[in-house]
Amino acid sequence: MNTYTLQIGELTRVLPIVPISDELSIASFVILGDTELVDAAAQLVADRLPPVDVLVTAEAKGIPFIYELSKKLGMARYVVARKSIKPYMEEPLINKVVSITTQKEQVLVLDKSDTEFIKGKRVAVVDDVISTGESLRVLEELVELAGGIVTAKAAILAEGDAAKRDDIIFLEALPLFRRNR
Ligand SMILES: O=P(O)(O)OC[C@H]1O[C@H](OP(=O)(O)OP(=O)(O)O)[C@H](O)[C@@H]1O
Ligand SMILES: Nc1ncnc2[nH]cnc12
């Protein structure tokens, strides 16, 4: 299997390169379960973030990262936009997104208690990877709809053209791989 070797701080990870379409492969970066990497990356991102009041991410792979980041920053609470509307949600705030890996429309949803928590606050929108930037854009829109002020955008990795962006904080660039057919 083709692999891509990634270095984050002192840690090295060998990522499998997997096809996601006829034209494109990605180096699969799945932080779920990798406590050591999440811990190290959260500290490095925490060191670079400007002062904010609230952290917001999207489920699923953003969750371990935001949890650890909130602990590093001494924040007692964080906000997760869900990818489906749950029956226990009150007045859900909904936006739609297509990410590079999912390739079909998904919803991102904030519960009322989260929108109330965000209102009027400085928000950092965070994720594990920013690729097309669609997930980030839709999260930003949700935060703004909730009355929050997006003050920072941060991820562990910026993939493909996202690494050229100067409006996001990230630790490392991750290439995309064109498939030879
Ligand atoms: O910049 P984009 O092209 O939007 O891609 C980045 C998004 O894709 C991944 O999530 P994914 O859709 O794989 O969902 P998951 O975290 O639920 O696995 C990743 O966690 C980001 O949220
Ligand atoms: N390289 C990658 N690995 C896993 N999920 C991703 N989402 C966007 N890019 C990704």
Short mmCIF file of N, CA and C in Angstrom, two decimals, residues 20-180:
data_model
loop_
_atom_site.label_atom_id
_atom_site.label_comp_id
_atom_site.label_asym_id
_atom_site.label_seq_id
_atom_site.Cartn_x
_atom_site.Cartn_y
_atom_site.Cartn_z
N ILE A 20 -10.43 8.21 -3.21
CA ILE A 20 -11.76 8.70 -2.83
C ILE A 20 -12.63 8.98 -4.06
N SER A 21 -12.01 8.92 -5.26
CA SER A 21 -12.77 9.06 -6.50
C SER A 21 -11.90 8.50 -7.62
N ASP A 22 -12.38 8.55 -8.85
CA ASP A 22 -11.58 8.05 -9.98
C ASP A 22 -10.30 8.87 -10.15
N GLU A 23 -10.37 10.14 -9.76
CA GLU A 23 -9.24 11.04 -10.02
C GLU A 23 -8.31 11.27 -8.83
N LEU A 24 -8.84 11.04 -7.62
CA LEU A 24 -8.13 11.57 -6.45
C LEU A 24 -7.96 10.53 -5.35
N SER A 25 -6.77 10.56 -4.72
CA SER A 25 -6.56 9.79 -3.49
C SER A 25 -6.16 10.77 -2.38
N ILE A 26 -6.43 10.36 -1.15
CA ILE A 26 -6.00 11.16 0.01
C ILE A 26 -5.14 10.30 0.93
N ALA A 27 -4.28 10.96 1.68
CA ALA A 27 -3.58 10.29 2.77
C ALA A 27 -4.54 10.32 3.96
N SER A 28 -5.02 9.16 4.33
CA SER A 28 -6.11 9.09 5.31
C SER A 28 -5.61 9.44 6.72
N PHE A 29 -6.16 10.52 7.25
CA PHE A 29 -5.73 11.05 8.55
C PHE A 29 -6.91 10.91 9.50
N VAL A 30 -6.89 9.84 10.28
CA VAL A 30 -8.01 9.56 11.19
C VAL A 30 -7.48 9.61 12.62
N ILE A 31 -7.84 10.68 13.32
CA ILE A 31 -7.29 10.87 14.68
C ILE A 31 -8.07 10.11 15.74
N LEU A 32 -9.20 9.53 15.35
CA LEU A 32 -10.01 8.81 16.34
C LEU A 32 -9.17 7.68 16.93
N GLY A 33 -9.02 7.66 18.23
CA GLY A 33 -8.25 6.62 18.90
C GLY A 33 -6.80 6.97 19.16
N ASP A 34 -6.28 8.02 18.50
CA ASP A 34 -4.85 8.34 18.63
C ASP A 34 -4.67 9.43 19.70
N THR A 35 -4.74 9.00 20.96
CA THR A 35 -4.65 9.93 22.09
C THR A 35 -3.35 10.74 22.06
N GLU A 36 -2.26 10.06 21.73
CA GLU A 36 -0.95 10.71 21.76
C GLU A 36 -0.88 11.85 20.75
N LEU A 37 -1.36 11.59 19.54
CA LEU A 37 -1.31 12.62 18.50
C LEU A 37 -2.27 13.77 18.81
N VAL A 38 -3.46 13.45 19.27
CA VAL A 38 -4.45 14.49 19.59
C VAL A 38 -3.90 15.40 20.70
N ASP A 39 -3.29 14.80 21.68
CA ASP A 39 -2.71 15.56 22.79
C ASP A 39 -1.64 16.53 22.29
N ALA A 40 -0.71 16.01 21.47
CA ALA A 40 0.39 16.85 20.97
C ALA A 40 -0.14 17.95 20.06
N ALA A 41 -1.05 17.59 19.15
CA ALA A 41 -1.56 18.58 18.19
C ALA A 41 -2.37 19.66 18.91
N ALA A 42 -3.15 19.26 19.90
CA ALA A 42 -3.97 20.24 20.63
C ALA A 42 -3.08 21.26 21.33
N GLN A 43 -1.96 20.82 21.90
CA GLN A 43 -1.05 21.76 22.57
C GLN A 43 -0.45 22.74 21.57
N LEU A 44 -0.04 22.21 20.41
CA LEU A 44 0.59 23.08 19.39
C LEU A 44 -0.42 24.10 18.84
N VAL A 45 -1.67 23.68 18.64
CA VAL A 45 -2.68 24.63 18.14
C VAL A 45 -3.06 25.61 19.26
N ALA A 46 -3.17 25.13 20.47
CA ALA A 46 -3.50 26.02 21.61
C ALA A 46 -2.47 27.14 21.73
N ASP A 47 -1.21 26.82 21.47
CA ASP A 47 -0.14 27.82 21.55
C ASP A 47 -0.29 28.91 20.50
N ARG A 48 -0.99 28.60 19.41
CA ARG A 48 -1.08 29.57 18.28
C ARG A 48 -2.40 30.31 18.21
N LEU A 49 -3.40 29.86 18.96
CA LEU A 49 -4.72 30.50 18.86
C LEU A 49 -4.74 31.87 19.52
N PRO A 50 -5.41 32.85 18.92
CA PRO A 50 -5.64 34.12 19.62
C PRO A 50 -6.68 33.91 20.73
N PRO A 51 -6.87 34.87 21.60
CA PRO A 51 -7.88 34.70 22.65
C PRO A 51 -9.29 34.55 22.05
N VAL A 52 -10.00 33.52 22.48
CA VAL A 52 -11.39 33.29 22.06
C VAL A 52 -12.20 32.85 23.27
N ASP A 53 -13.52 32.93 23.14
CA ASP A 53 -14.41 32.54 24.24
C ASP A 53 -14.98 31.15 24.06
N VAL A 54 -15.15 30.72 22.79
CA VAL A 54 -15.82 29.45 22.50
C VAL A 54 -15.09 28.72 21.37
N LEU A 55 -15.02 27.40 21.48
CA LEU A 55 -14.52 26.55 20.40
C LEU A 55 -15.70 25.82 19.78
N VAL A 56 -15.71 25.77 18.42
CA VAL A 56 -16.79 25.06 17.71
C VAL A 56 -16.17 24.12 16.68
N THR A 57 -16.67 22.89 16.59
CA THR A 57 -16.24 21.95 15.54
C THR A 57 -17.45 21.22 14.98
N ALA A 58 -17.17 20.32 13.99
CA ALA A 58 -18.21 19.45 13.43
C ALA A 58 -17.89 18.02 13.82
N GLU A 59 -18.94 17.21 14.08
CA GLU A 59 -18.66 15.81 14.31
C GLU A 59 -18.18 15.19 12.99
N ALA A 60 -17.42 14.10 12.96
CA ALA A 60 -17.04 13.27 14.07
C ALA A 60 -15.56 13.45 14.44
N LYS A 61 -14.69 13.55 13.41
CA LYS A 61 -13.26 13.51 13.72
C LYS A 61 -12.79 14.78 14.43
N GLY A 62 -13.59 15.83 14.40
CA GLY A 62 -13.21 17.04 15.13
C GLY A 62 -13.37 16.91 16.64
N ILE A 63 -14.13 15.91 17.09
CA ILE A 63 -14.52 15.86 18.51
C ILE A 63 -13.35 15.59 19.47
N PRO A 64 -12.52 14.55 19.23
CA PRO A 64 -11.41 14.37 20.16
C PRO A 64 -10.47 15.57 20.20
N PHE A 65 -10.31 16.20 19.05
CA PHE A 65 -9.41 17.35 18.98
C PHE A 65 -9.96 18.53 19.78
N ILE A 66 -11.23 18.85 19.62
CA ILE A 66 -11.80 20.01 20.33
C ILE A 66 -11.84 19.74 21.84
N TYR A 67 -12.07 18.50 22.21
CA TYR A 67 -12.10 18.15 23.63
C TYR A 67 -10.74 18.44 24.27
N GLU A 68 -9.69 17.96 23.61
CA GLU A 68 -8.33 18.14 24.14
C GLU A 68 -7.93 19.61 24.10
N LEU A 69 -8.31 20.31 23.02
CA LEU A 69 -7.99 21.73 22.89
C LEU A 69 -8.67 22.53 24.00
N SER A 70 -9.92 22.20 24.29
CA SER A 70 -10.64 22.93 25.35
C SER A 70 -9.95 22.71 26.69
N LYS A 71 -9.44 21.51 26.92
CA LYS A 71 -8.73 21.25 28.18
C LYS A 71 -7.43 22.04 28.24
N LYS A 72 -6.69 22.07 27.16
CA LYS A 72 -5.42 22.83 27.14
C LYS A 72 -5.68 24.31 27.40
N LEU A 73 -6.82 24.82 26.90
CA LEU A 73 -7.13 26.25 27.04
C LEU A 73 -7.90 26.55 28.32
N GLY A 74 -8.15 25.53 29.12
CA GLY A 74 -8.88 25.74 30.37
C GLY A 74 -10.32 26.14 30.17
N MET A 75 -10.92 25.68 29.07
CA MET A 75 -12.32 26.03 28.78
C MET A 75 -13.22 24.89 29.24
N ALA A 76 -14.28 25.23 29.94
CA ALA A 76 -15.13 24.22 30.57
C ALA A 76 -16.13 23.60 29.59
N ARG A 77 -16.29 24.22 28.41
CA ARG A 77 -17.33 23.76 27.49
C ARG A 77 -16.88 24.02 26.06
N TYR A 78 -17.34 23.18 25.14
CA TYR A 78 -17.13 23.42 23.72
C TYR A 78 -18.40 23.05 22.98
N VAL A 79 -18.44 23.38 21.67
CA VAL A 79 -19.67 23.16 20.89
C VAL A 79 -19.37 22.25 19.69
N VAL A 80 -20.22 21.24 19.51
CA VAL A 80 -20.11 20.32 18.37
C VAL A 80 -21.34 20.45 17.49
N ALA A 81 -21.13 20.80 16.21
CA ALA A 81 -22.23 20.77 15.24
C ALA A 81 -22.43 19.32 14.83
N ARG A 82 -23.65 18.83 14.94
CA ARG A 82 -23.96 17.43 14.63
C ARG A 82 -24.28 17.29 13.14
N LYS A 83 -24.20 16.06 12.63
CA LYS A 83 -24.47 15.81 11.22
C LYS A 83 -25.85 15.23 10.98
N SER A 84 -26.69 15.25 11.99
CA SER A 84 -28.10 14.91 11.80
C SER A 84 -28.91 15.63 12.87
N ILE A 85 -30.19 15.78 12.58
CA ILE A 85 -31.08 16.43 13.54
C ILE A 85 -31.57 15.37 14.51
N LYS A 86 -31.32 15.57 15.79
CA LYS A 86 -31.70 14.59 16.81
C LYS A 86 -33.04 14.98 17.43
N PRO A 87 -33.82 13.96 17.83
CA PRO A 87 -35.14 14.27 18.40
C PRO A 87 -35.06 15.08 19.69
N TYR A 88 -33.91 15.02 20.37
CA TYR A 88 -33.78 15.77 21.63
C TYR A 88 -33.34 17.22 21.41
N MET A 89 -33.16 17.61 20.15
CA MET A 89 -32.73 19.00 19.91
C MET A 89 -33.92 19.95 19.94
N GLU A 90 -33.66 21.13 20.50
CA GLU A 90 -34.69 22.18 20.53
C GLU A 90 -34.33 23.21 19.48
N GLU A 91 -35.27 23.61 18.65
CA GLU A 91 -35.06 24.65 17.63
C GLU A 91 -33.69 24.52 16.95
N PRO A 92 -33.41 23.39 16.29
CA PRO A 92 -32.10 23.21 15.67
C PRO A 92 -31.82 24.25 14.59
N LEU A 93 -30.56 24.72 14.56
CA LEU A 93 -30.09 25.65 13.53
C LEU A 93 -29.31 24.80 12.52
N ILE A 94 -29.72 24.85 11.24
CA ILE A 94 -29.25 23.86 10.26
C ILE A 94 -28.55 24.54 9.08
N ASN A 95 -27.44 23.93 8.63
CA ASN A 95 -26.76 24.36 7.41
C ASN A 95 -26.31 23.11 6.67
N LYS A 96 -26.04 23.22 5.36
CA LYS A 96 -25.71 22.03 4.56
C LYS A 96 -24.27 22.08 4.07
N VAL A 97 -23.64 20.90 3.96
CA VAL A 97 -22.22 20.85 3.56
C VAL A 97 -21.92 19.59 2.75
N VAL A 98 -20.94 19.73 1.81
CA VAL A 98 -20.37 18.57 1.11
C VAL A 98 -18.86 18.62 1.35
N SER A 99 -18.28 17.65 2.07
CA SER A 99 -16.83 17.65 2.32
C SER A 99 -16.13 16.78 1.29
N ILE A 100 -14.80 16.87 1.24
CA ILE A 100 -14.04 16.12 0.21
C ILE A 100 -14.23 14.61 0.38
N THR A 101 -14.35 14.14 1.61
CA THR A 101 -14.43 12.70 1.84
C THR A 101 -15.85 12.16 1.77
N THR A 102 -16.83 12.99 2.05
CA THR A 102 -18.19 12.47 2.15
C THR A 102 -18.90 12.47 0.80
N GLN A 103 -18.61 13.50 -0.01
CA GLN A 103 -19.06 13.56 -1.41
C GLN A 103 -20.57 13.51 -1.60
N LYS A 104 -21.30 13.71 -0.53
CA LYS A 104 -22.74 13.92 -0.69
C LYS A 104 -23.17 14.95 0.34
N GLU A 105 -24.33 15.53 0.10
CA GLU A 105 -24.73 16.62 1.00
C GLU A 105 -25.02 16.09 2.41
N GLN A 106 -24.48 16.79 3.41
CA GLN A 106 -24.77 16.47 4.80
C GLN A 106 -25.29 17.74 5.46
N VAL A 107 -25.95 17.57 6.59
CA VAL A 107 -26.35 18.77 7.35
C VAL A 107 -25.38 18.96 8.51
N LEU A 108 -25.21 20.18 8.92
CA LEU A 108 -24.56 20.49 10.19
C LEU A 108 -25.59 21.22 11.04
N VAL A 109 -25.73 20.79 12.28
CA VAL A 109 -26.84 21.27 13.11
C VAL A 109 -26.34 21.70 14.49
N LEU A 110 -26.80 22.85 14.92
CA LEU A 110 -26.53 23.30 16.30
C LEU A 110 -27.83 23.27 17.10
N ASP A 111 -27.73 22.80 18.32
CA ASP A 111 -28.87 22.80 19.23
C ASP A 111 -29.04 24.21 19.81
N LYS A 112 -30.25 24.49 20.30
CA LYS A 112 -30.55 25.83 20.80
C LYS A 112 -29.61 26.26 21.94
N SER A 113 -29.31 25.33 22.83
CA SER A 113 -28.44 25.70 23.96
C SER A 113 -27.05 26.10 23.47
N ASP A 114 -26.62 25.50 22.35
CA ASP A 114 -25.32 25.86 21.79
C ASP A 114 -25.38 27.22 21.09
N THR A 115 -26.44 27.48 20.36
CA THR A 115 -26.55 28.78 19.69
C THR A 115 -26.62 29.89 20.75
N GLU A 116 -27.32 29.62 21.83
CA GLU A 116 -27.39 30.63 22.91
C GLU A 116 -26.02 30.86 23.54
N PHE A 117 -25.26 29.78 23.66
CA PHE A 117 -23.92 29.86 24.27
C PHE A 117 -22.96 30.66 23.39
N ILE A 118 -23.14 30.53 22.06
CA ILE A 118 -22.23 31.18 21.09
C ILE A 118 -22.52 32.67 20.95
N LYS A 119 -23.79 33.05 21.11
CA LYS A 119 -24.25 34.41 20.79
C LYS A 119 -23.37 35.49 21.43
N GLY A 120 -22.85 36.40 20.57
CA GLY A 120 -22.08 37.55 21.05
C GLY A 120 -20.65 37.22 21.47
N LYS A 121 -20.23 35.96 21.29
CA LYS A 121 -18.89 35.57 21.76
C LYS A 121 -17.88 35.46 20.61
N ARG A 122 -16.58 35.55 20.98
CA ARG A 122 -15.49 35.32 20.02
C ARG A 122 -15.30 33.81 19.87
N VAL A 123 -15.38 33.36 18.61
CA VAL A 123 -15.39 31.91 18.38
C VAL A 123 -14.18 31.48 17.55
N ALA A 124 -13.56 30.37 17.94
CA ALA A 124 -12.59 29.68 17.06
C ALA A 124 -13.29 28.46 16.49
N VAL A 125 -13.33 28.40 15.15
CA VAL A 125 -13.86 27.23 14.47
C VAL A 125 -12.68 26.29 14.22
N VAL A 126 -12.77 25.05 14.71
CA VAL A 126 -11.63 24.15 14.61
C VAL A 126 -12.05 22.82 13.98
N ASP A 127 -11.08 22.14 13.36
CA ASP A 127 -11.35 20.83 12.76
C ASP A 127 -10.04 20.05 12.70
N ASP A 128 -10.13 18.77 12.40
CA ASP A 128 -8.89 17.99 12.26
C ASP A 128 -8.18 18.34 10.96
N VAL A 129 -8.94 18.42 9.86
CA VAL A 129 -8.38 18.74 8.54
C VAL A 129 -9.26 19.77 7.86
N ILE A 130 -8.63 20.70 7.15
CA ILE A 130 -9.36 21.58 6.23
C ILE A 130 -8.89 21.21 4.83
N SER A 131 -9.82 20.86 3.95
CA SER A 131 -9.44 20.45 2.58
C SER A 131 -10.08 21.40 1.57
N THR A 132 -11.29 21.10 1.11
CA THR A 132 -11.96 22.06 0.21
C THR A 132 -12.34 23.33 0.98
N GLY A 133 -12.44 23.23 2.28
CA GLY A 133 -12.84 24.37 3.11
C GLY A 133 -14.34 24.47 3.28
N GLU A 134 -15.09 23.56 2.67
CA GLU A 134 -16.56 23.63 2.74
C GLU A 134 -17.08 23.42 4.16
N SER A 135 -16.52 22.42 4.86
CA SER A 135 -17.00 22.16 6.23
C SER A 135 -16.76 23.38 7.09
N LEU A 136 -15.59 23.98 6.92
CA LEU A 136 -15.24 25.17 7.70
C LEU A 136 -16.18 26.33 7.36
N ARG A 137 -16.43 26.52 6.07
CA ARG A 137 -17.29 27.63 5.63
C ARG A 137 -18.70 27.49 6.22
N VAL A 138 -19.20 26.27 6.18
CA VAL A 138 -20.56 26.03 6.67
C VAL A 138 -20.62 26.19 8.20
N LEU A 139 -19.56 25.78 8.87
CA LEU A 139 -19.49 25.99 10.32
C LEU A 139 -19.45 27.49 10.65
N GLU A 140 -18.65 28.23 9.86
CA GLU A 140 -18.57 29.68 10.06
C GLU A 140 -19.94 30.32 9.91
N GLU A 141 -20.66 29.90 8.86
CA GLU A 141 -22.01 30.44 8.62
C GLU A 141 -22.92 30.14 9.80
N LEU A 142 -22.83 28.91 10.32
CA LEU A 142 -23.67 28.53 11.47
C LEU A 142 -23.37 29.42 12.67
N VAL A 143 -22.08 29.64 12.92
CA VAL A 143 -21.67 30.47 14.05
C VAL A 143 -22.23 31.89 13.88
N GLU A 144 -22.12 32.41 12.64
CA GLU A 144 -22.62 33.76 12.39
C GLU A 144 -24.13 33.83 12.53
N LEU A 145 -24.82 32.78 12.04
CA LEU A 145 -26.28 32.73 12.21
C LEU A 145 -26.66 32.72 13.69
N ALA A 146 -25.79 32.12 14.50
CA ALA A 146 -26.04 32.03 15.94
C ALA A 146 -25.63 33.32 16.66
N GLY A 147 -25.07 34.28 15.91
CA GLY A 147 -24.69 35.56 16.52
C GLY A 147 -23.30 35.56 17.12
N GLY A 148 -22.48 34.56 16.75
CA GLY A 148 -21.09 34.54 17.22
C GLY A 148 -20.18 35.29 16.27
N ILE A 149 -18.97 35.62 16.74
CA ILE A 149 -17.99 36.34 15.93
C ILE A 149 -16.81 35.40 15.69
N VAL A 150 -16.66 34.95 14.42
CA VAL A 150 -15.56 34.02 14.12
C VAL A 150 -14.24 34.79 14.16
N THR A 151 -13.43 34.46 15.15
CA THR A 151 -12.18 35.19 15.42
C THR A 151 -10.97 34.40 14.94
N ALA A 152 -11.11 33.08 14.84
CA ALA A 152 -10.00 32.24 14.40
C ALA A 152 -10.54 30.97 13.76
N LYS A 153 -9.75 30.44 12.80
CA LYS A 153 -10.09 29.17 12.14
C LYS A 153 -8.83 28.33 12.20
N ALA A 154 -8.94 27.11 12.73
CA ALA A 154 -7.72 26.33 12.96
C ALA A 154 -7.97 24.85 12.73
N ALA A 155 -6.91 24.17 12.28
CA ALA A 155 -6.97 22.72 12.08
C ALA A 155 -5.58 22.14 12.32
N ILE A 156 -5.54 20.83 12.50
CA ILE A 156 -4.23 20.18 12.61
C ILE A 156 -3.55 20.23 11.24
N LEU A 157 -4.30 19.89 10.19
CA LEU A 157 -3.73 19.82 8.84
C LEU A 157 -4.51 20.66 7.84
N ALA A 158 -3.80 21.21 6.86
CA ALA A 158 -4.44 21.85 5.71
C ALA A 158 -4.08 20.99 4.50
N GLU A 159 -5.12 20.51 3.81
CA GLU A 159 -4.91 19.56 2.72
C GLU A 159 -5.05 20.24 1.35
N GLY A 160 -4.18 19.86 0.41
CA GLY A 160 -4.26 20.40 -0.95
C GLY A 160 -4.09 21.91 -0.92
N ASP A 161 -4.97 22.59 -1.67
CA ASP A 161 -4.87 24.05 -1.79
C ASP A 161 -5.12 24.79 -0.48
N ALA A 162 -5.73 24.12 0.48
CA ALA A 162 -5.97 24.79 1.77
C ALA A 162 -4.67 25.24 2.43
N ALA A 163 -3.57 24.55 2.09
CA ALA A 163 -2.28 24.90 2.68
C ALA A 163 -1.79 26.27 2.20
N LYS A 164 -2.41 26.78 1.10
CA LYS A 164 -2.02 28.11 0.60
C LYS A 164 -2.80 29.22 1.28
N ARG A 165 -3.79 28.86 2.08
CA ARG A 165 -4.63 29.88 2.72
C ARG A 165 -3.87 30.60 3.82
N ASP A 166 -4.11 31.92 3.92
CA ASP A 166 -3.44 32.64 5.01
C ASP A 166 -4.43 33.05 6.10
N ASP A 167 -5.68 32.56 5.99
CA ASP A 167 -6.68 32.92 7.00
C ASP A 167 -6.90 31.79 8.00
N ILE A 168 -6.12 30.70 7.89
CA ILE A 168 -6.30 29.58 8.83
C ILE A 168 -4.99 29.28 9.54
N ILE A 169 -5.14 28.81 10.78
CA ILE A 169 -4.00 28.34 11.56
C ILE A 169 -3.93 26.83 11.35
N PHE A 170 -2.76 26.30 10.97
CA PHE A 170 -2.62 24.84 10.85
C PHE A 170 -1.18 24.45 11.12
N LEU A 171 -1.00 23.18 11.47
CA LEU A 171 0.34 22.72 11.87
C LEU A 171 1.15 22.22 10.69
N GLU A 172 0.51 21.47 9.80
CA GLU A 172 1.22 20.87 8.66
C GLU A 172 0.32 20.84 7.43
N ALA A 173 0.98 20.85 6.25
CA ALA A 173 0.26 20.67 4.98
C ALA A 173 0.19 19.18 4.67
N LEU A 174 -0.90 18.78 4.03
CA LEU A 174 -1.07 17.39 3.60
C LEU A 174 -1.36 17.41 2.10
N PRO A 175 -0.54 16.71 1.29
CA PRO A 175 -0.81 16.74 -0.15
C PRO A 175 -2.04 15.91 -0.53
N LEU A 176 -2.62 16.24 -1.68
CA LEU A 176 -3.62 15.38 -2.33
C LEU A 176 -2.87 14.62 -3.44
N PHE A 177 -3.38 13.47 -3.81
CA PHE A 177 -2.68 12.63 -4.78
C PHE A 177 -3.60 12.38 -5.99
N ARG A 178 -3.15 12.85 -7.16
CA ARG A 178 -3.89 12.58 -8.42
C ARG A 178 -3.70 11.11 -8.76
N ARG A 179 -4.76 10.43 -9.16
CA ARG A 179 -4.63 9.01 -9.52
C ARG A 179 -4.23 8.87 -10.98
N ASN A 180 -3.26 7.96 -11.24
CA ASN A 180 -2.89 7.66 -12.63
C ASN A 180 -3.81 6.57 -13.13
#
